[in-house]
PDB file of C-alpha atoms in Angstrom:
ATOM      1  CA  UNK A   1     108.945  99.976  88.084  1.00 77.00           C
ATOM      2  CA  UNK A   2     110.660 102.954  89.725  1.00 80.00           C
ATOM      3  CA  UNK A   3     111.816 100.916  92.726  1.00 81.00           C
ATOM      4  CA  UNK A   4     113.329  98.203  90.530  1.00 83.00           C
ATOM      5  CA  UNK A   5     115.156 100.793  88.405  1.00 82.00           C
ATOM      6  CA  UNK A   6     116.644 102.543  91.446  1.00 83.00           C
ATOM      7  CA  UNK A   7     117.436  99.563  93.680  1.00 82.00           C
ATOM      8  CA  UNK A   8     117.871  96.704  91.223  1.00 83.00           C
ATOM      9  CA  UNK A   9     115.775  93.522  91.372  1.00 86.00           C
ATOM     10  CA  UNK A  10     117.430  92.089  94.478  1.00 85.00           C
ATOM     11  CA  UNK A  11     117.349  95.372  96.425  1.00 82.00           C
ATOM     12  CA  UNK A  12     113.739  95.988  95.422  1.00 84.00           C
ATOM     13  CA  UNK A  13     112.654  92.496  96.578  1.00 86.00           C
ATOM     14  CA  UNK A  14     114.478  93.001  99.890  1.00 84.00           C
ATOM     15  CA  UNK A  15     112.744  96.369 100.387  1.00 83.00           C
ATOM     16  CA  UNK A  16     109.299  94.991  99.535  1.00 85.00           C
ATOM     17  CA  UNK A  17     109.726  92.078 101.945  1.00 85.00           C
ATOM     18  CA  UNK A  18     110.196  94.572 104.797  1.00 83.00           C
ATOM     19  CA  UNK A  19     107.180  96.741 103.910  1.00 83.00           C
ATOM     20  CA  UNK A  20     103.520  96.241 104.714  1.00 81.00           C
ATOM     21  CA  UNK A  21     100.982  95.673 101.948  1.00 78.00           C
ATOM     22  CA  UNK A  22      99.729  99.303 101.971  1.00 79.00           C
ATOM     23  CA  UNK A  23     103.030 101.069 102.706  1.00 83.00           C
ATOM     24  CA  UNK A  24     104.287 103.695 100.269  1.00 85.00           C
ATOM     25  CA  UNK A  25     107.903 104.815 100.043  1.00 86.00           C
ATOM     26  CA  UNK A  26     109.355 108.047  98.670  1.00 87.00           C
ATOM     27  CA  UNK A  27     113.065 108.377  97.913  1.00 86.00           C
ATOM     28  CA  UNK A  28     114.479 111.871  98.449  1.00 88.00           C
ATOM     29  CA  UNK A  29     118.049 112.687  97.440  1.00 87.00           C
ATOM     30  CA  UNK A  30     119.906 115.996  97.499  1.00 87.00           C
ATOM     31  CA  UNK A  31     123.291 117.485  96.747  1.00 87.00           C
ATOM     32  CA  UNK A  32     124.594 120.883  97.760  1.00 85.00           C
ATOM     33  CA  UNK A  33     125.224 123.156 100.698  1.00 83.00           C
ATOM     34  CA  UNK A  34     121.847 122.504 102.362  1.00 81.00           C
ATOM     35  CA  UNK A  35     120.761 118.866 102.032  1.00 85.00           C
ATOM     36  CA  UNK A  36     117.155 117.901 102.771  1.00 85.00           C
ATOM     37  CA  UNK A  37     118.165 116.568 106.205  1.00 86.00           C
ATOM     38  CA  UNK A  38     120.420 118.395 108.645  1.00 81.00           C
ATOM     39  CA  UNK A  39     123.589 117.146 110.270  1.00 81.00           C
ATOM     40  CA  UNK A  40     121.673 116.541 113.502  1.00 83.00           C
ATOM     41  CA  UNK A  41     119.005 114.392 111.748  1.00 85.00           C
ATOM     42  CA  UNK A  42     118.178 111.214 113.649  1.00 84.00           C
ATOM     43  CA  UNK A  43     117.717 108.218 111.310  1.00 84.00           C
ATOM     44  CA  UNK A  44     114.273 106.649 111.677  1.00 83.00           C
ATOM     45  CA  UNK A  45     112.600 109.955 112.571  1.00 88.00           C
ATOM     46  CA  UNK A  46     110.627 112.599 110.687  1.00 88.00           C
ATOM     47  CA  UNK A  47     112.749 115.259 108.965  1.00 88.00           C
ATOM     48  CA  UNK A  48     112.528 118.869 110.080  1.00 87.00           C
ATOM     49  CA  UNK A  49     113.865 120.504 106.902  1.00 89.00           C
ATOM     50  CA  UNK A  50     111.569 118.832 104.397  1.00 91.00           C
ATOM     51  CA  UNK A  51     107.842 118.145 104.372  1.00 91.00           C
ATOM     52  CA  UNK A  52     105.258 116.696 102.006  1.00 91.00           C
ATOM     53  CA  UNK A  53     101.837 118.271 101.436  1.00 90.00           C
ATOM     54  CA  UNK A  54      98.862 117.137  99.398  1.00 89.00           C
ATOM     55  CA  UNK A  55      95.469 118.868  99.167  1.00 87.00           C
ATOM     56  CA  UNK A  56      96.749 121.497 101.639  1.00 86.00           C
ATOM     57  CA  UNK A  57      97.342 118.782 104.256  1.00 87.00           C
ATOM     58  CA  UNK A  58     100.670 117.656 105.666  1.00 87.00           C
ATOM     59  CA  UNK A  59     101.523 114.065 104.851  1.00 89.00           C
ATOM     60  CA  UNK A  60     103.558 112.118 107.384  1.00 89.00           C
ATOM     61  CA  UNK A  61     107.119 111.260 106.326  1.00 89.00           C
ATOM     62  CA  UNK A  62     109.261 108.920 108.428  1.00 89.00           C
ATOM     63  CA  UNK A  63     112.782 107.820 107.535  1.00 88.00           C
ATOM     64  CA  UNK A  64     113.085 104.057 107.066  1.00 86.00           C
ATOM     65  CA  UNK A  65     116.855 104.044 107.716  1.00 82.00           C
ATOM     66  CA  UNK A  66     117.254 101.097 105.326  1.00 76.00           C
ATOM     67  CA  UNK A  67     119.758 102.524 102.842  1.00 74.00           C
ATOM     68  CA  UNK A  68     123.091 101.080 103.842  1.00 67.00           C
ATOM     69  CA  UNK A  69     125.694  98.712 102.419  1.00 56.00           C
ATOM     70  CA  UNK A  70     122.994  96.019 102.023  1.00 65.00           C
ATOM     71  CA  UNK A  71     120.458  98.239 100.219  1.00 71.00           C
ATOM     72  CA  UNK A  72     121.913 100.910  97.931  1.00 74.00           C
ATOM     73  CA  UNK A  73     120.953 102.764  94.769  1.00 79.00           C
ATOM     74  CA  UNK A  74     121.847 100.652  91.712  1.00 76.00           C
ATOM     75  CA  UNK A  75     120.724 102.822  88.784  1.00 78.00           C
ATOM     76  CA  UNK A  76     123.412 103.718  86.266  1.00 81.00           C
ATOM     77  CA  UNK A  77     124.361 107.334  85.716  1.00 84.00           C
ATOM     78  CA  UNK A  78     123.100 108.667  89.053  1.00 83.00           C
ATOM     79  CA  UNK A  79     124.935 111.774  90.281  1.00 85.00           C
ATOM     80  CA  UNK A  80     126.695 111.799  93.640  1.00 85.00           C
ATOM     81  CA  UNK A  81     124.276 112.785  96.434  1.00 85.00           C
ATOM     82  CA  UNK A  82     125.125 114.235  99.846  1.00 84.00           C
ATOM     83  CA  UNK A  83     121.954 112.824 101.418  1.00 84.00           C
ATOM     84  CA  UNK A  84     119.673 109.976 100.318  1.00 85.00           C
ATOM     85  CA  UNK A  85     116.698 108.793 102.371  1.00 86.00           C
ATOM     86  CA  UNK A  86     113.798 106.421 101.944  1.00 86.00           C
ATOM     87  CA  UNK A  87     110.724 107.836 103.668  1.00 89.00           C
ATOM     88  CA  UNK A  88     107.540 105.928 104.461  1.00 88.00           C
ATOM     89  CA  UNK A  89     104.753 108.331 103.522  1.00 89.00           C
ATOM     90  CA  UNK A  90     101.067 108.369 104.289  1.00 80.00           C
ATOM     91  CA  UNK A  91     100.145 107.755 107.885  1.00 70.00           C
ATOM     92  CA  UNK A  92      96.590 108.643 108.904  1.00 69.00           C
ATOM     93  CA  UNK A  93      96.246 111.341 106.232  1.00 66.00           C
ATOM     94  CA  UNK A  94      97.159 108.913 103.456  1.00 77.00           C
ATOM     95  CA  UNK A  95      99.008 109.737 100.279  1.00 84.00           C
ATOM     96  CA  UNK A  96      97.715 109.460  96.722  1.00 84.00           C
ATOM     97  CA  UNK A  97     100.731 109.096  94.404  1.00 83.00           C
ATOM     98  CA  UNK A  98      98.547 109.813  91.365  1.00 82.00           C
ATOM     99  CA  UNK A  99      97.489 113.249  92.624  1.00 85.00           C
ATOM    100  CA  UNK A 100      99.520 116.447  92.798  1.00 88.00           C
ATOM    101  CA  UNK A 101     101.642 117.006  95.886  1.00 90.00           C
ATOM    102  CA  UNK A 102     104.567 119.210  96.820  1.00 93.00           C
ATOM    103  CA  UNK A 103     107.773 118.930  98.787  1.00 91.00           C
ATOM    104  CA  UNK A 104     108.644 121.926 100.911  1.00 92.00           C
ATOM    105  CA  UNK A 105     112.262 122.549 101.907  1.00 89.00           C
ATOM    106  CA  UNK A 106     112.900 124.894 104.829  1.00 89.00           C
ATOM    107  CA  UNK A 107     116.426 126.320 105.009  1.00 86.00           C
ATOM    108  CA  UNK A 108     117.740 128.351 107.908  1.00 86.00           C
ATOM    109  CA  UNK A 109     121.105 130.110 107.800  1.00 85.00           C
ATOM    110  CA  UNK A 110     122.542 131.576 110.989  1.00 86.00           C
ATOM    111  CA  UNK A 111     124.265 134.936 110.504  1.00 90.00           C
ATOM    112  CA  UNK A 112     125.443 134.947 114.103  1.00 91.00           C
ATOM    113  CA  UNK A 113     124.274 133.596 117.447  1.00 89.00           C
ATOM    114  CA  UNK A 114     121.320 136.035 117.520  1.00 92.00           C
ATOM    115  CA  UNK A 115     120.201 136.496 113.909  1.00 93.00           C
ATOM    116  CA  UNK A 116     119.314 133.931 111.280  1.00 91.00           C
ATOM    117  CA  UNK A 117     117.764 134.045 107.844  1.00 92.00           C
ATOM    118  CA  UNK A 118     115.265 131.474 106.645  1.00 91.00           C
ATOM    119  CA  UNK A 119     113.682 130.578 103.343  1.00 91.00           C
ATOM    120  CA  UNK A 120     111.195 127.974 102.158  1.00 91.00           C
ATOM    121  CA  UNK A 121     111.127 126.406  98.730  1.00 90.00           C
ATOM    122  CA  UNK A 122     108.269 124.424  97.233  1.00 92.00           C
ATOM    123  CA  UNK A 123     108.831 121.710  94.640  1.00 90.00           C
ATOM    124  CA  UNK A 124     105.782 120.246  92.887  1.00 92.00           C
ATOM    125  CA  UNK A 125     105.676 116.449  92.901  1.00 88.00           C
ATOM    126  CA  UNK A 126     103.782 114.769  90.065  1.00 84.00           C
ATOM    127  CA  UNK A 127     104.473 111.219  88.982  1.00 81.00           C
ATOM    128  CA  UNK A 128     103.994 110.127  85.383  1.00 81.00           C
ATOM    129  CA  UNK A 129     100.479 108.969  84.501  1.00 79.00           C
ATOM    130  CA  UNK A 130     102.035 105.930  82.786  1.00 81.00           C
ATOM    131  CA  UNK A 131     102.771 104.496  86.242  1.00 77.00           C
ATOM    132  CA  UNK A 132      99.095 104.266  87.194  1.00 76.00           C
ATOM    133  CA  UNK A 133      96.041 102.446  85.959  1.00 76.00           C
ATOM    134  CA  UNK A 134      93.002 104.692  85.744  1.00 73.00           C
ATOM    135  CA  UNK A 135      89.826 103.156  87.130  1.00 74.00           C
ATOM    136  CA  UNK A 136      86.294 104.466  86.899  1.00 77.00           C
ATOM    137  CA  UNK A 137      84.830 105.445  90.240  1.00 75.00           C
ATOM    138  CA  UNK A 138      81.577 103.669  91.012  1.00 75.00           C
ATOM    139  CA  UNK A 139      78.521 105.769  91.706  1.00 77.00           C
ATOM    140  CA  UNK A 140      77.725 106.028  95.407  1.00 75.00           C
ATOM    141  CA  UNK A 141      74.306 104.853  96.584  1.00 72.00           C
ATOM    142  CA  UNK A 142      73.623 108.298  98.068  1.00 70.00           C
ATOM    143  CA  UNK A 143      73.880 109.990  94.676  1.00 72.00           C
ATOM    144  CA  UNK A 144      71.324 107.712  92.964  1.00 73.00           C
ATOM    145  CA  UNK A 145      68.903 107.243  95.863  1.00 77.00           C
ATOM    146  CA  UNK A 146      65.853 109.435  96.144  1.00 78.00           C
ATOM    147  CA  UNK A 147      65.096 111.246  99.400  1.00 79.00           C
ATOM    148  CA  UNK A 148      63.255 109.278 102.094  1.00 81.00           C
ATOM    149  CA  UNK A 149      60.288 111.656 102.151  1.00 80.00           C
ATOM    150  CA  UNK A 150      59.616 111.007  98.445  1.00 81.00           C
ATOM    151  CA  UNK A 151      59.509 107.256  99.049  1.00 79.00           C
ATOM    152  CA  UNK A 152      57.029 107.714 101.906  1.00 79.00           C
ATOM    153  CA  UNK A 153      54.718 109.847  99.764  1.00 76.00           C
ATOM    154  CA  UNK A 154      54.923 107.407  96.861  1.00 79.00           C
ATOM    155  CA  UNK A 155      54.017 104.471  99.137  1.00 79.00           C
ATOM    156  CA  UNK A 156      50.882 106.320 100.271  1.00 76.00           C
ATOM    157  CA  UNK A 157      49.756 107.637  96.886  1.00 68.00           C
ATOM    158  CA  UNK A 158      46.600 105.533  97.018  1.00 69.00           C
ATOM    159  CA  UNK A 159      45.496 106.955 100.386  1.00 68.00           C
ATOM    160  CA  UNK A 160      46.331 110.494  99.383  1.00 61.00           C
ATOM    161  CA  UNK A 161      44.473 110.192  96.119  1.00 61.00           C
ATOM    162  CA  UNK A 162      41.249 108.781  97.617  1.00 59.00           C
ATOM    163  CA  UNK A 163      41.192 111.020 100.663  1.00 56.00           C
ATOM    164  CA  UNK A 164      41.887 114.290  99.022  1.00 52.00           C
ATOM    165  CA  UNK A 165      38.899 116.629  98.621  1.00 59.00           C
ATOM    166  CA  UNK A 166      37.908 117.267  95.029  1.00 54.00           C
TER     167      UNK A 166
END
């Protein structure tokens, strides 16, 4: 729903045809003096100014470099942005879009060639619950299974009962 609203039907279909079945994409846009990617940012790489964390773990973000004249934002009323990127998120750590996460922006301002000031800003990321279908988690076999030693004793109850001294 979000992808279709931002890219239009044709742009969304073109994007989805280039993605894998389990790929997840996050659009990040910024406007101002310090955009989320620096002037020396290499398209197709991981950004150094912005990062995504979930459950106190860093989540991999890699620029897709697909926003160009063939794939552009189509939504009406969008403000003018200085930087817009589509990032593939997840990697080995995975990313759960239904759980809380945060974007962290690191800004560094050089006072002169020797001294620089830096600041980090955290922005909570939480998508609307209307975008997800809640499913009940099945009980794991380990939680309902009795310990092995109890099964062994129960199998031998007859021997233990007859052989025990009264």
